[in-house]
Coordinates of C-alpha atoms in Angstrom, one line a residue:
M1 CA 9.5 -32.6 -7.7
R2 CA 6.6 -33.7 -9.8
K3 CA 4.8 -30.7 -11.4
P4 CA 1.9 -29.8 -9.0
S5 CA -1.6 -29.2 -10.6
A6 CA -1.6 -25.8 -8.7
L7 CA 0.4 -23.9 -6.2
V8 CA -1.9 -22.7 -3.4
I9 CA -0.6 -20.1 -1.1
S10 CA -2.3 -20.3 2.3
P11 CA -1.8 -18.0 5.3
H12 CA -2.7 -20.4 7.9
L13 CA -3.0 -24.2 8.4
D14 CA -6.6 -24.4 7.0
D15 CA -7.1 -21.5 4.7
A16 CA -6.2 -23.5 1.5
V17 CA -8.8 -26.1 2.1
F18 CA -11.5 -23.8 3.5
S19 CA -11.1 -21.3 0.5
C20 CA -10.0 -23.6 -2.4
G21 CA -11.1 -27.1 -1.3
E22 CA -13.4 -27.8 -4.3
L23 CA -10.9 -26.7 -6.8
M24 CA -8.1 -28.8 -5.2
A25 CA -10.6 -31.7 -5.3
A26 CA -11.0 -31.3 -9.0
L27 CA -7.3 -30.8 -9.5
P28 CA -5.6 -33.5 -7.6
G29 CA -1.8 -32.9 -7.1
A30 CA -1.7 -29.4 -5.7
L31 CA 1.2 -28.1 -3.6
V32 CA -0.1 -26.0 -0.6
I33 CA 2.5 -23.5 0.6
T34 CA 1.4 -22.4 4.1
A35 CA 3.2 -19.1 4.9
L36 CA 2.6 -18.9 8.7
A37 CA 3.2 -22.4 9.7
G38 CA 6.3 -22.0 11.9
L39 CA 6.7 -23.5 15.5
P40 CA 6.4 -21.0 18.4
P41 CA 8.9 -21.3 21.2
V42 CA 8.5 -24.4 23.5
A43 CA 7.7 -22.2 26.6
M44 CA 5.1 -20.0 24.9
S45 CA 1.6 -20.5 26.5
A46 CA -1.3 -20.9 24.3
P47 CA -2.9 -17.5 23.3
P48 CA -6.7 -17.1 23.6
W49 CA -7.6 -18.7 20.3
D50 CA -5.5 -21.8 20.9
A51 CA -6.5 -22.1 24.6
T52 CA -10.2 -22.0 23.5
A53 CA -9.4 -25.0 21.3
G54 CA -8.0 -26.9 24.4
F55 CA -4.2 -26.5 23.8
A56 CA -1.9 -25.7 26.8
S57 CA 0.9 -24.2 24.6
A58 CA 1.3 -22.5 21.3
R59 CA 3.6 -25.2 20.0
Q60 CA 1.2 -27.9 20.8
A61 CA -1.5 -26.1 18.8
V62 CA 0.7 -25.7 15.7
L63 CA 1.9 -29.3 15.9
A64 CA -1.7 -30.5 16.0
R65 CA -2.7 -28.2 13.2
R66 CA 0.2 -29.4 11.0
E67 CA -1.0 -33.0 11.5
E68 CA -4.6 -31.8 10.7
D69 CA -3.2 -30.1 7.6
R70 CA -1.5 -33.3 6.5
I71 CA -4.6 -35.3 6.8
G72 CA -6.8 -32.8 5.2
L73 CA -4.7 -32.2 2.2
A74 CA -4.1 -35.9 1.7
M75 CA -7.9 -36.3 1.3
L76 CA -7.6 -33.9 -1.7
E77 CA -4.4 -35.6 -3.0
A78 CA -2.5 -32.4 -2.2
Q79 CA 0.9 -31.9 -0.5
P80 CA 1.9 -29.5 2.2
L81 CA 4.9 -27.2 2.3
W82 CA 5.1 -25.3 5.6
L83 CA 7.2 -22.2 5.8
D84 CA 8.7 -21.3 9.1
Y85 CA 7.2 -17.8 9.7
L86 CA 4.9 -17.4 12.7
D87 CA 1.2 -16.8 12.9
G88 CA 0.6 -13.3 14.1
Q89 CA -1.0 -14.4 17.3
Y90 CA 2.3 -15.5 18.4
G91 CA 3.8 -12.1 18.3
T92 CA 6.2 -11.8 15.5
S93 CA 4.9 -11.3 11.9
P94 CA 7.3 -11.7 8.8
S95 CA 8.1 -8.7 6.8
Q96 CA 6.6 -8.4 3.4
A97 CA 10.0 -8.4 1.8
A98 CA 11.1 -11.6 3.6
L99 CA 8.0 -13.5 2.8
A100 CA 7.9 -12.4 -0.8
E101 CA 11.5 -13.8 -1.2
A102 CA 10.6 -17.1 0.4
L103 CA 7.5 -17.5 -1.8
S104 CA 9.6 -16.6 -4.9
A105 CA 12.2 -19.1 -4.1
V106 CA 9.5 -21.9 -4.2
L107 CA 7.6 -20.6 -7.2
L108 CA 10.7 -20.0 -9.4
T109 CA 11.3 -23.8 -9.2
L110 CA 7.8 -24.6 -10.4
T111 CA 7.3 -22.1 -13.2
D112 CA 4.5 -23.9 -15.2
S113 CA 1.9 -24.3 -12.4
L114 CA -0.9 -22.0 -11.9
V115 CA -0.9 -20.0 -8.6
L116 CA -3.9 -19.4 -6.2
A117 CA -3.2 -16.7 -3.7
P118 CA -5.3 -15.1 -0.9
A119 CA -7.2 -11.9 -1.6
G120 CA -6.2 -10.7 1.9
L121 CA -9.6 -10.0 3.3
H122 CA -10.1 -8.7 6.9
H123 CA -7.5 -10.8 8.9
S124 CA -4.1 -9.0 9.3
D125 CA -2.2 -12.2 8.6
H126 CA -4.0 -12.6 5.4
G127 CA -3.2 -9.0 4.5
I128 CA 0.5 -9.6 5.1
V129 CA 0.6 -12.7 2.9
H130 CA -1.5 -11.0 0.2
A131 CA 0.9 -8.2 0.1
A132 CA 3.9 -10.5 -0.3
C133 CA 2.1 -12.4 -3.1
A134 CA 1.4 -9.0 -4.8
V135 CA 5.3 -8.6 -4.9
V136 CA 5.8 -12.0 -6.4
W137 CA 3.0 -11.5 -8.9
E138 CA 4.9 -8.3 -10.2
R139 CA 7.9 -10.6 -11.1
D140 CA 5.9 -13.6 -12.2
S141 CA 2.6 -12.4 -13.8
A142 CA 3.1 -14.3 -17.1
R143 CA 1.7 -17.5 -15.6
P144 CA -1.9 -17.8 -14.5
W145 CA -2.6 -16.2 -11.0
F146 CA -5.9 -16.3 -9.2
F147 CA -6.7 -14.5 -6.0
Y148 CA -9.1 -16.4 -3.9
E149 CA -11.7 -14.9 -1.6
D150 CA -10.6 -15.8 1.9
A151 CA -13.3 -18.1 3.2
I152 CA -15.0 -16.9 6.4
H153 CA -13.2 -13.5 6.3
R154 CA -15.1 -12.6 3.1
R155 CA -18.2 -12.5 5.3
T156 CA -17.1 -9.4 7.0
P157 CA -19.2 -6.6 5.8
G158 CA -17.4 -4.4 3.2
A159 CA -14.2 -6.4 3.3
L160 CA -14.3 -7.4 -0.4
D161 CA -15.5 -4.0 -1.6
R162 CA -12.6 -2.4 0.3
Q163 CA -10.1 -4.7 -1.2
L164 CA -11.5 -4.2 -4.8
A165 CA -11.2 -0.4 -4.3
T166 CA -7.6 -0.8 -3.1
W167 CA -6.7 -2.8 -6.1
N168 CA -8.3 -0.3 -8.4
D169 CA -6.5 2.5 -6.8
A170 CA -3.3 0.6 -7.3
G171 CA -3.9 0.3 -11.1
I172 CA -5.2 -3.3 -11.0
V173 CA -8.2 -4.4 -13.0
A174 CA -9.6 -7.4 -11.1
T175 CA -12.0 -9.7 -12.9
L176 CA -14.1 -12.5 -11.3
A177 CA -12.9 -15.6 -13.1
A178 CA -13.0 -19.4 -12.8
P179 CA -9.7 -21.3 -13.0
S180 CA -9.5 -24.1 -15.5
G181 CA -10.7 -27.3 -13.9
L182 CA -13.0 -25.7 -11.3
R183 CA -16.1 -28.0 -11.1
S184 CA -18.6 -27.6 -8.4
L185 CA -20.1 -31.1 -8.4
P186 CA -21.6 -33.3 -5.6
V187 CA -18.3 -35.2 -5.6
T188 CA -16.0 -32.2 -5.2
K189 CA -18.3 -30.7 -2.5
L190 CA -18.2 -34.0 -0.6
R191 CA -14.5 -34.2 -0.8
K192 CA -14.1 -30.6 0.4
A193 CA -16.4 -31.2 3.3
R194 CA -14.5 -34.3 4.5
A195 CA -11.2 -32.3 4.1
V196 CA -12.6 -29.4 6.1
A197 CA -13.6 -31.7 8.9
A198 CA -10.0 -32.8 9.3
Y199 CA -9.3 -29.4 10.9
A200 CA -10.9 -30.5 14.1
S201 CA -9.2 -28.0 16.4
Q202 CA -10.4 -25.0 14.3
Y203 CA -13.7 -26.1 12.8
P204 CA -15.7 -25.9 16.1
L205 CA -14.6 -22.5 17.0
F206 CA -16.5 -20.8 14.2
G207 CA -20.1 -19.6 14.4
G208 CA -23.0 -20.9 12.1
E209 CA -22.7 -18.1 9.5
Q210 CA -18.9 -18.6 9.3
L211 CA -19.4 -22.3 8.8
A212 CA -22.0 -21.7 6.2
D213 CA -19.5 -19.8 4.2
L214 CA -17.4 -23.0 3.8
T215 CA -20.1 -24.5 1.5
A216 CA -20.7 -21.3 -0.4
P217 CA -19.2 -21.1 -4.0
E218 CA -15.5 -20.5 -4.1
R219 CA -14.6 -17.4 -6.0
Y220 CA -11.5 -16.3 -7.6
W221 CA -10.2 -12.9 -9.1
Q222 CA -7.7 -12.4 -11.9
W223 CA -5.4 -9.3 -12.1
E224 CA -4.5 -7.1 -15.0
R225 CA -2.3 -4.1 -14.9
R226 CA -3.9 -0.9 -15.9
H227 CA -1.4 1.9 -17.0
W228 CA 1.6 -0.3 -16.1
A229 CA 4.2 2.4 -16.0
T230 CA 2.5 4.7 -13.6
A231 CA 0.8 2.2 -11.3
R232 CA 3.7 -0.4 -10.9
A233 CA 5.3 1.2 -7.8
S234 CA 1.9 1.4 -5.9
V235 CA 0.4 -2.1 -6.0
T236 CA 2.4 -3.8 -3.2
T237 CA 2.1 -0.8 -0.9
A238 CA -1.5 -0.4 -1.4
C239 CA -2.3 -4.0 -0.9
A240 CA -0.5 -4.3 2.3

């Protein structure tokens, strides 16, 4: 595989573009690893979110969203990699350990690329994926890692402040930082907007304030360990 410009870990089939679309527009060639992109059982009815989007079954929704993801990422010259774990709305969430092992297996084959991982704000699926990423970061922190603020979910009052406090309690110093290559320019904004629009089954379900967040500046945090020896054991538990 050609070296990706970045490895973007996405909880769902839209989060990478919603949260990091401008950066991906500025860094063509990213690989987007969507953790919760597995296909539900054929007979599973659409849960409320999918039914509101017009789907009759859960599998129909995921297949449609995979196609949306393929189209949206292609607009940013990025490639998808879909893991087989299920979105939490389908009833079975992966364990932190299993997801961490799956992510490690991918990242260890691409050791030179920077990693963009979710900050894990508000949504339970985002929290699970973030906790797994924290495990992988422990093993792989020599390369550049950036934790992106989860678009839409960062609008939840207090969500970011609570997560920053959690990181601090776990011995993590989190610093707002811009990945190399991030350029907020009219052309990157336009490319992100076009890619966001590809997620046609999701986009109309959000309210005005949530949609406004998709055009707000992308923000990224870098981690450093404080008191490595005493805090090491606590970070993955605290971030869950």
